[in-house]
Amino acid sequence: MTKRLSDSEKAGNSSTSEGAISSIPEAFQTLADSEDEPQSPYQLSWKTLMAFVALAMANVCAALSNTTNTTIKFQVASLARSAADASLASWIANGNFLCSLALGPIFGSLSDRLGKKWFVAGGCLVGVIGSCVSGSSKTLNGIVGGNVLTGVANAGCIVSISCIQEIIPNKLRPWALGVSQTMASAFVVLGTFAAAAMVRDNTGGNGGWRWAYYFNGIIYGLTGLSVALTYFPPEPRLGRNKTLLAKILTDIDYIGILIMTGAFASLIIGLTWGGSTYPWSDGRVIATLVIGCVLLIAFGLFERLVVKEGILDHRLFQSRNFAILLLVCTIDGILLLGVNVLYSQEIFDLFTQDAVTVAVILSPYLVPSTFGCVPAGWIMARTKSYRMLLVLALFWCSLFAGLMGLIGPSRLNWAYGFSTMLGLGTAVTTTIPITALGLSVPSYLLGTAATISVSCRALGGVIGITIFTAVYNNKYASYVGPEAASAPVGPSHVIQSAEAWKYAWIVVACIVAANGIAACGLESVRAMMNGHVESALEGDKMVQSSSGTDSEPVSGDH
């Protein structure tokens, strides 16, 4: 049984928010009123905790797969036979990101209606296959193909982020996501060092990097088994009153899916081709970018004017938070994923070609994020506010990203110090936006909202890699000439390389600063930080409303 808060109780709770009822945005009060709370305190037992660990490991898998990108230089050096082969390097990372960002929202929307368990477990199974394909490949094309499968896997694994939020009371979500992101960050550090050690020791022969993929495949397999054995959620709210699978399938936004996928694919192909495979002025690059932009505009118009419950369900936009936080997540992808890949390449160029030493120099950027995610979640849970923390963290990241432009081959200590400070900021930008976004939308649409946000982060990663690579390549080529700049190994002109990397860091700093300004427009989610549990796993404690509130909502009512 659940209880509906009386008007006096709501007013009493609201009065604690910023000191006055008026401080709670109307949209969030409406959302809070629509979600029932357990009559007695909801107790988390071993069932929920075991499921939480398994689901957090699925999120780990999606993050861990990116650690193989830190060995791209070694993969290219091992298998590249020509400049054309070397140009495939960006696709090793982008093949994964492209599939994640294109399929993530599709899987999220379907999971809100069909259930999330088998999207996560099935994604882990595909991850095993993709990791084995990449690890056993004899060509760079084969690695790219395996990473495409890994991207499909990650699109399923990121559904786990919404699962974690659903099985935990709203007020504890910052804690839960803080722990989940800490686990992901810890495994990223572990995976980075493991991959580096395998390259250094030439584990299994052929460059050693192959076992970095096999290691990821093992984690995928164990995680998929754990999810299958521990996670048994109730039927999702959006599918609760639909007894036939055919009825659910007819509600899927197939046209929106096709337009969105085509838009993302065209944009990523154009961004990846430009400046590497073909010049930016080449007609093929221009055509794919124009097609991508046109399709993206068409997708927005279609979702706005034609459908109400499509990929961009209108109920997600009850407040301005959703749109702003999607922008924040996109730029966080530029910061987190793009910088992770490009900084490891800068280390290779300026300081060392030893894989383990590369990981050691990279770790001050990665480790602070591991220890900072839980405190960031604790602060949000304790204060029930997040905007000031997020804005300060973004400007902090902008400052130290700019200072990273000062490092050079004789300033390794500067690299350690500035990257540590940058890593501390990313702990906040990794945890807080996804938590705030989940509290800014109806809980029955968490799968859609979470996967869209993670897809935006993946898109940001692709954009970041493309922008930073283009900035670096253009500046470096202007210093040493295009022939020397196209060499498939580290640059021999280290001073000029450091100067070129400076401009990439300046771009990062400017983009992140603009993100901080945008985040100033976010609204409070205090009203939503209550005891509601969307998908309880504790049997008789499951939150079911007798008044019909937990049945499928109708978009026209919003």
CSV table of N, CA and C in Angstrom, one decimal, residues 402 437 553:
chain,number,residue,atom,x,y,z
A,402,GLY,N,42.4,24.8,-19.5
A,402,GLY,CA,43.2,25.8,-20.1
A,402,GLY,C,44.6,25.8,-19.7
A,437,LEU,N,19.1,14.7,-14.0
A,437,LEU,CA,18.2,14.5,-15.2
A,437,LEU,C,17.2,13.4,-14.8
A,553,PRO,N,0.7,6.4,-17.9
A,553,PRO,CA,0.2,7.8,-18.0
A,553,PRO,C,-0.1,8.1,-19.4
